[in-house]
Short mmCIF file of C-alpha atoms in Angstrom, two decimals:
data_model
loop_
_atom_site.label_atom_id
_atom_site.label_comp_id
_atom_site.label_asym_id
_atom_site.label_seq_id
_atom_site.Cartn_x
_atom_site.Cartn_y
_atom_site.Cartn_z
CA SER B 413 -30.64 5.08 -70.46
CA SER B 414 -28.41 8.18 -70.23
CA ALA B 415 -31.63 10.26 -70.15
CA LEU B 416 -32.82 8.20 -67.16
CA VAL B 417 -29.52 8.75 -65.38
CA THR B 418 -29.86 12.49 -65.99
CA ILE B 419 -33.42 12.47 -64.58
CA GLY B 420 -32.15 10.49 -61.58
CA VAL B 421 -29.40 13.01 -60.93
CA GLN B 422 -31.85 15.92 -61.32
CA LEU B 423 -34.24 14.34 -58.81
CA ALA B 424 -31.42 13.70 -56.35
CA LEU B 425 -30.25 17.33 -56.63
CA GLN B 426 -33.84 18.56 -56.29
CA SER B 427 -34.40 16.57 -53.10
CA LEU B 428 -31.05 17.79 -51.76
CA ALA B 429 -32.12 21.36 -52.44
CA ILE B 430 -35.46 20.74 -50.70
CA ALA B 431 -33.68 19.29 -47.66
CA GLN B 432 -31.31 22.24 -47.41
CA THR B 433 -33.98 24.94 -47.61
CA TYR B 434 -36.64 23.10 -45.54
CA PRO B 435 -38.32 24.44 -43.51
CA ALA B 436 -38.54 28.05 -44.68
CA LYS B 437 -41.70 28.88 -42.70
CA PRO B 438 -43.87 27.53 -39.82
CA VAL B 439 -45.18 23.95 -40.01
CA ARG B 440 -48.82 23.17 -39.24
CA MET B 441 -49.62 20.20 -36.97
CA ILE B 442 -53.25 19.13 -37.38
CA ILE B 443 -54.70 17.50 -34.25
CA THR B 444 -57.76 15.24 -34.37
CA PHE B 445 -59.15 16.29 -30.99
CA PRO B 446 -60.30 19.55 -29.34
CA PRO B 447 -57.93 21.45 -27.03
CA GLY B 448 -57.35 20.13 -23.51
CA GLY B 449 -57.45 16.33 -23.94
CA PRO B 450 -54.44 13.98 -23.69
CA THR B 451 -53.79 13.97 -27.47
CA ASP B 452 -53.83 17.77 -27.61
CA ILE B 453 -51.57 18.11 -24.56
CA ALA B 454 -49.07 15.65 -26.09
CA ALA B 455 -49.25 17.47 -29.44
CA ARG B 456 -48.47 20.87 -27.90
CA LEU B 457 -45.54 19.55 -25.88
CA ILE B 458 -44.02 17.94 -28.98
CA ALA B 459 -44.82 20.92 -31.26
CA SER B 460 -43.10 23.44 -29.04
CA LYS B 461 -39.91 21.32 -28.81
CA MET B 462 -39.94 20.48 -32.55
CA GLY B 463 -40.11 24.19 -33.36
CA GLU B 464 -36.74 24.69 -31.62
CA GLY B 465 -35.16 21.94 -33.72
CA LEU B 466 -36.68 23.07 -37.03
CA GLY B 467 -35.90 26.76 -36.44
CA HIS B 468 -39.52 27.63 -37.27
CA PRO B 469 -42.59 27.25 -35.05
CA VAL B 470 -44.82 24.19 -35.30
CA LEU B 471 -48.38 25.49 -35.00
CA PRO B 472 -51.09 23.22 -33.50
CA ASP B 473 -54.34 23.27 -35.49
CA ASN B 474 -57.25 21.45 -33.76
CA ARG B 475 -59.77 20.01 -36.24
CA ALA B 476 -62.08 17.92 -34.05
CA GLY B 477 -65.13 16.01 -35.22
CA ALA B 478 -66.28 12.87 -37.05
CA SER B 479 -63.99 10.65 -34.91
CA GLY B 480 -60.84 12.13 -36.41
CA VAL B 481 -61.92 11.90 -40.06
CA ILE B 482 -62.20 15.69 -40.57
CA ALA B 483 -58.61 16.34 -39.44
CA ALA B 484 -57.20 13.40 -41.38
CA GLU B 485 -58.95 14.46 -44.58
CA VAL B 486 -57.47 17.99 -44.32
CA ALA B 487 -54.01 16.41 -43.97
CA ALA B 488 -54.54 13.93 -46.81
CA ARG B 489 -55.52 16.74 -49.19
CA ALA B 490 -52.70 19.12 -48.19
CA THR B 491 -49.78 19.88 -50.54
CA PRO B 492 -46.98 17.35 -49.84
CA ASP B 493 -44.37 20.02 -49.08
CA GLY B 494 -43.70 19.29 -45.41
CA TYR B 495 -45.71 22.23 -44.06
CA THR B 496 -48.73 20.15 -43.00
CA MET B 497 -48.68 17.03 -40.85
CA LEU B 498 -51.25 15.16 -38.82
CA LEU B 499 -50.93 13.89 -35.25
CA THR B 500 -53.58 11.34 -34.36
CA PRO B 501 -54.06 8.18 -32.28
CA VAL B 502 -53.53 5.16 -34.54
CA SER B 503 -56.91 3.83 -33.35
CA SER B 504 -58.95 6.86 -34.42
CA HIS B 505 -57.09 6.91 -37.73
CA LEU B 506 -58.05 3.30 -38.53
CA ILE B 507 -61.41 2.49 -36.90
CA PRO B 508 -63.63 4.88 -38.96
CA TYR B 509 -62.33 3.32 -42.18
CA PHE B 510 -63.80 -0.05 -41.19
CA ILE B 511 -67.17 1.22 -39.97
CA ALA B 512 -68.01 3.78 -42.67
CA LYS B 513 -69.92 2.84 -45.83
CA LYS B 514 -67.90 5.34 -47.81
CA HIS B 515 -64.63 6.67 -46.42
CA PRO B 516 -62.94 9.73 -47.97
CA PHE B 517 -59.42 8.24 -47.85
CA HIS B 518 -57.39 5.10 -47.22
CA PRO B 519 -55.71 5.44 -43.80
CA VAL B 520 -52.40 3.92 -44.95
CA ASN B 521 -52.10 4.34 -48.72
CA ASP B 522 -53.22 7.99 -48.86
CA PHE B 523 -50.58 9.19 -46.38
CA THR B 524 -46.83 9.33 -45.91
CA LEU B 525 -45.99 7.62 -42.61
CA ILE B 526 -43.56 9.78 -40.65
CA CYS B 527 -43.20 8.47 -37.10
CA ASN B 528 -44.83 6.50 -34.32
CA ALA B 529 -44.33 8.79 -31.33
CA THR B 530 -45.94 7.13 -28.33
CA GLU B 531 -47.55 3.98 -27.03
CA SER B 532 -50.07 4.03 -24.22
CA SER B 533 -49.72 1.70 -21.25
CA SER B 534 -53.12 0.08 -20.75
CA GLY B 535 -54.62 -2.73 -18.76
CA VAL B 536 -57.53 -4.94 -17.72
CA VAL B 537 -59.07 -3.16 -14.72
CA VAL B 538 -61.67 -4.79 -12.47
CA ASN B 539 -63.84 -3.53 -9.64
CA SER B 540 -62.14 -4.50 -6.36
CA ALA B 541 -65.30 -6.08 -4.95
CA LEU B 542 -65.10 -8.88 -7.55
CA PRO B 543 -63.76 -12.09 -5.96
CA THR B 544 -60.74 -12.15 -8.33
CA THR B 545 -57.13 -11.25 -7.65
CA ASN B 546 -55.72 -12.12 -11.06
CA LEU B 547 -56.71 -12.49 -14.72
CA ARG B 548 -57.08 -16.29 -14.61
CA GLU B 549 -59.59 -16.02 -11.73
CA PHE B 550 -61.46 -13.28 -13.59
CA ILE B 551 -61.75 -15.44 -16.73
CA ASP B 552 -62.93 -18.39 -14.64
CA LEU B 553 -65.59 -16.20 -12.99
CA ALA B 554 -66.77 -14.94 -16.42
CA LYS B 555 -67.02 -18.55 -17.65
CA ARG B 556 -69.06 -19.59 -14.60
CA GLU B 557 -71.50 -16.71 -15.13
CA PRO B 558 -71.82 -16.18 -18.90
CA GLY B 559 -73.48 -12.90 -19.89
CA LYS B 560 -73.51 -11.65 -16.31
CA LEU B 561 -70.33 -9.56 -16.17
CA THR B 562 -70.29 -6.15 -17.85
CA TYR B 563 -67.47 -4.17 -19.44
CA SER B 564 -67.54 -0.43 -20.10
CA SER B 565 -66.01 1.67 -22.86
CA ALA B 566 -66.05 5.29 -23.99
CA GLY B 567 -68.51 4.37 -26.76
CA VAL B 568 -69.35 1.93 -29.57
CA GLY B 569 -66.46 1.51 -32.01
CA THR B 570 -63.85 3.02 -29.68
CA LEU B 571 -60.45 1.44 -29.09
CA PHE B 572 -61.42 -0.20 -25.80
CA HIS B 573 -64.79 -1.45 -27.05
CA LEU B 574 -62.88 -3.36 -29.75
CA THR B 575 -60.25 -4.44 -27.20
CA GLY B 576 -63.07 -5.92 -25.08
CA GLU B 577 -64.39 -7.90 -28.05
CA LEU B 578 -60.92 -9.27 -28.83
CA PHE B 579 -60.50 -10.17 -25.15
CA LYS B 580 -63.84 -12.06 -25.16
CA GLN B 581 -62.66 -14.02 -28.22
CA ALA B 582 -59.21 -14.80 -26.81
CA ALA B 583 -60.54 -15.77 -23.36
CA GLY B 584 -63.66 -17.57 -24.64
CA VAL B 585 -65.99 -15.60 -22.36
CA ASP B 586 -69.34 -13.84 -22.77
CA MET B 587 -69.60 -10.36 -21.24
CA VAL B 588 -72.04 -7.52 -21.91
CA HIS B 589 -70.68 -4.29 -23.42
CA VAL B 590 -71.94 -1.06 -21.81
CA PRO B 591 -70.96 1.97 -23.91
CA TYR B 592 -70.65 5.40 -22.30
CA LYS B 593 -70.35 8.89 -23.75
CA GLY B 594 -66.74 9.16 -22.57
CA ALA B 595 -64.09 7.45 -20.48
CA ALA B 596 -64.62 9.44 -17.25
CA GLN B 597 -68.17 8.21 -16.54
CA ALA B 598 -67.20 4.66 -17.57
CA LEU B 599 -64.53 4.69 -14.84
CA THR B 600 -66.83 6.24 -12.21
CA ASP B 601 -69.36 3.43 -12.67
CA LEU B 602 -66.61 0.80 -12.54
CA SER B 603 -65.37 2.24 -9.23
CA SER B 604 -68.87 2.13 -7.72
CA GLY B 605 -69.36 -1.50 -8.79
CA GLN B 606 -72.07 -0.94 -11.44
CA ILE B 607 -69.60 -2.31 -14.02
CA SER B 608 -67.38 -5.39 -13.56
CA VAL B 609 -64.38 -4.60 -15.77
CA THR B 610 -62.96 -2.08 -18.20
CA PHE B 611 -59.99 -1.85 -20.54
CA SER B 612 -58.23 1.49 -20.08
CA ILE B 613 -55.05 3.46 -20.36
CA LEU B 614 -53.43 3.36 -16.94
CA ALA B 615 -53.01 7.08 -16.15
CA PRO B 616 -56.67 7.78 -15.20
CA VAL B 617 -57.15 4.55 -13.19
CA LEU B 618 -54.13 4.79 -10.89
CA SER B 619 -55.86 7.03 -8.31
CA TYR B 620 -58.77 4.52 -8.09
CA VAL B 621 -56.26 1.68 -7.69
CA ARG B 622 -54.47 3.52 -4.87
CA SER B 623 -57.78 4.16 -3.09
CA GLY B 624 -58.60 0.44 -3.31
CA LYS B 625 -61.66 0.72 -5.60
CA MET B 626 -60.08 -0.94 -8.64
CA ARG B 627 -57.48 -3.57 -9.38
CA ILE B 628 -55.32 -3.89 -12.51
CA VAL B 629 -55.26 -7.64 -13.15
CA ALA B 630 -53.18 -7.51 -16.34
CA LEU B 631 -51.37 -5.15 -18.70
CA LEU B 632 -52.43 -5.29 -22.34
CA GLU B 633 -48.80 -4.93 -23.47
CA PRO B 634 -46.76 -8.06 -24.22
CA GLY B 635 -44.20 -7.29 -21.45
CA ARG B 636 -44.29 -6.09 -17.85
CA ASN B 637 -44.08 -2.40 -16.91
CA THR B 638 -41.18 -1.23 -14.72
CA SER B 639 -43.48 1.14 -12.80
CA LEU B 640 -45.92 -1.74 -12.01
CA PRO B 641 -43.58 -4.72 -11.67
CA ASP B 642 -46.17 -6.94 -9.93
CA VAL B 643 -48.80 -6.67 -12.66
CA PRO B 644 -48.46 -9.51 -15.21
CA SER B 645 -48.86 -9.09 -18.96
CA ILE B 646 -52.07 -10.44 -20.49
CA THR B 647 -49.93 -12.71 -22.70
CA GLU B 648 -48.82 -14.65 -19.60
CA THR B 649 -52.44 -15.90 -19.36
CA LEU B 650 -53.64 -15.47 -22.96
CA PRO B 651 -50.59 -15.93 -25.21
CA ASN B 652 -52.72 -15.46 -28.36
CA PHE B 653 -54.01 -11.99 -27.39
CA GLN B 654 -53.02 -9.24 -29.88
CA LYS B 655 -53.18 -5.75 -28.39
CA LEU B 656 -54.58 -3.03 -30.66
CA GLY B 657 -52.24 -0.07 -31.14
CA GLY B 658 -53.12 2.81 -28.86
CA GLY B 659 -50.24 5.13 -29.65
CA LEU B 660 -49.97 8.50 -31.39
CA GLY B 661 -48.62 8.66 -34.93
CA PHE B 662 -47.46 11.41 -37.28
CA PHE B 663 -48.71 11.33 -40.88
CA GLY B 664 -48.09 13.55 -43.89
CA PRO B 665 -49.92 13.74 -47.23
CA ALA B 666 -48.97 11.02 -49.75
CA GLY B 667 -45.89 11.81 -51.83
CA LEU B 668 -43.95 13.73 -49.18
CA PRO B 669 -40.32 13.99 -50.39
CA ARG B 670 -37.98 11.57 -48.62
CA PRO B 671 -35.56 14.19 -47.24
CA ILE B 672 -38.48 16.03 -45.60
CA VAL B 673 -39.83 12.79 -44.10
CA GLN B 674 -36.36 12.08 -42.65
CA ARG B 675 -36.01 15.60 -41.25
CA LEU B 676 -39.45 15.52 -39.59
CA ASN B 677 -38.81 12.04 -38.23
CA THR B 678 -35.49 13.16 -36.72
CA GLU B 679 -37.05 16.26 -35.12
CA ILE B 680 -40.03 14.30 -33.70
CA ASN B 681 -37.72 11.70 -32.15
CA LYS B 682 -35.46 14.44 -30.72
CA ALA B 683 -38.49 16.28 -29.29
CA ILE B 684 -40.16 13.28 -27.60
CA PHE B 685 -36.90 12.12 -26.01
CA ALA B 686 -36.01 15.59 -24.69
CA ALA B 687 -36.00 15.08 -20.91
CA GLU B 688 -38.68 17.67 -20.07
CA VAL B 689 -41.04 16.48 -22.85
CA LYS B 690 -40.54 12.77 -22.11
CA SER B 691 -41.27 13.15 -18.37
CA LYS B 692 -44.42 15.20 -19.01
CA LEU B 693 -45.69 12.71 -21.61
CA GLU B 694 -45.12 9.89 -19.12
CA ASP B 695 -47.10 11.80 -16.47
CA PHE B 696 -50.06 11.69 -18.88
CA GLY B 697 -49.71 7.94 -19.38
CA PHE B 698 -47.85 7.97 -22.70
CA ARG B 699 -44.73 5.90 -23.29
CA VAL B 700 -42.45 7.46 -25.90
CA SER B 701 -41.40 5.06 -28.63
CA ALA B 702 -38.95 6.07 -31.32
CA SER B 703 -39.47 4.72 -34.82
CA THR B 704 -38.08 5.20 -38.30
CA PRO B 705 -40.58 5.94 -41.10
CA GLU B 706 -40.03 2.35 -42.33
CA GLU B 707 -40.84 0.87 -38.91
CA PHE B 708 -43.98 3.00 -38.67
CA ASP B 709 -44.99 1.84 -42.15
CA GLN B 710 -44.68 -1.83 -41.07
CA LEU B 711 -46.56 -1.14 -37.84
CA MET B 712 -49.46 0.56 -39.66
CA LYS B 713 -49.82 -2.33 -42.12
CA PHE B 714 -49.96 -4.73 -39.16
CA GLU B 715 -52.45 -2.56 -37.24
CA PHE B 716 -54.62 -2.16 -40.34
CA GLU B 717 -55.15 -5.96 -40.38
CA ASN B 718 -55.49 -6.10 -36.60
CA PHE B 719 -58.21 -3.40 -36.42
CA GLY B 720 -60.03 -4.94 -39.38
CA ARG B 721 -60.26 -8.20 -37.43
CA ALA B 722 -61.39 -6.43 -34.25
CA VAL B 723 -64.22 -4.56 -36.01
CA LYS B 724 -65.41 -7.89 -37.44
CA ALA B 725 -65.21 -9.50 -33.99
CA ALA B 726 -67.35 -6.67 -32.58
CA GLY B 727 -69.92 -7.25 -35.33
CA LEU B 728 -69.81 -3.56 -36.31
CA LYS B 729 -71.44 -3.00 -39.71
CA PRO B 730 -70.81 0.02 -41.96
CA GLU B 731 -73.40 2.72 -41.26
#
């Protein structure tokens, strides 16, 4: 047992040494999307602020393709020394696992969970010409005309396609899914009345709402939003609805030493709550949400089950 104590002391001293010398060089932040989109913009804002806190630059590295799998695989296979981390939406980290026949990694077990950085505010958005002013009226309309209303998404197997399927289950309605090649066209066709409803992050729909072409009938979050105090939460009408996580998370390779995880977590939280970063993230429709590594671990286990259920509900089979 004295040998075990010695090993324990050695490990503790080792991790202390790691913490004191880390980081000794720039840290790479792998991003699952190409430059210019919301995830990339958020990543660069956070990276630049984190670099100040770490005393070494955090370098964005865009590895787009295969719905986020390429970037995540690079991160999973990296040396667990704290010099490579992954920033990705929780949804694109989890969905491919459930719809691939063979997936190169497990999205929870093959990573060290560092921090949940943001949540996205999202809602149920209808075309203003529909004779519905609230969610209850919309559900009643969908029940009166089964299979007649359409909902759009940015593609099969995307976050809001799955959200639509969970909504249909919770509300007991039948609507037709119309997948698009991206969110922009899906919103254009909703505004012109070719589509009845969509599920979307709020930032891109607000201009349509102001111009009177769309109406947000409910928020997908459990509570109300201070910036839209009149819009009820979906749970006020459908208490059993479970929103799928739409936030951005930071992941490291499995086996990342604890002191490094703590240091990165601290610097991420400091960066996202820095006034200039927080306000810019909010302009892009992100809500910053601090979390400890333990809280993020719990959240990911919950979301893993949640997304598994949603993929089943959508009837998506491994390809």
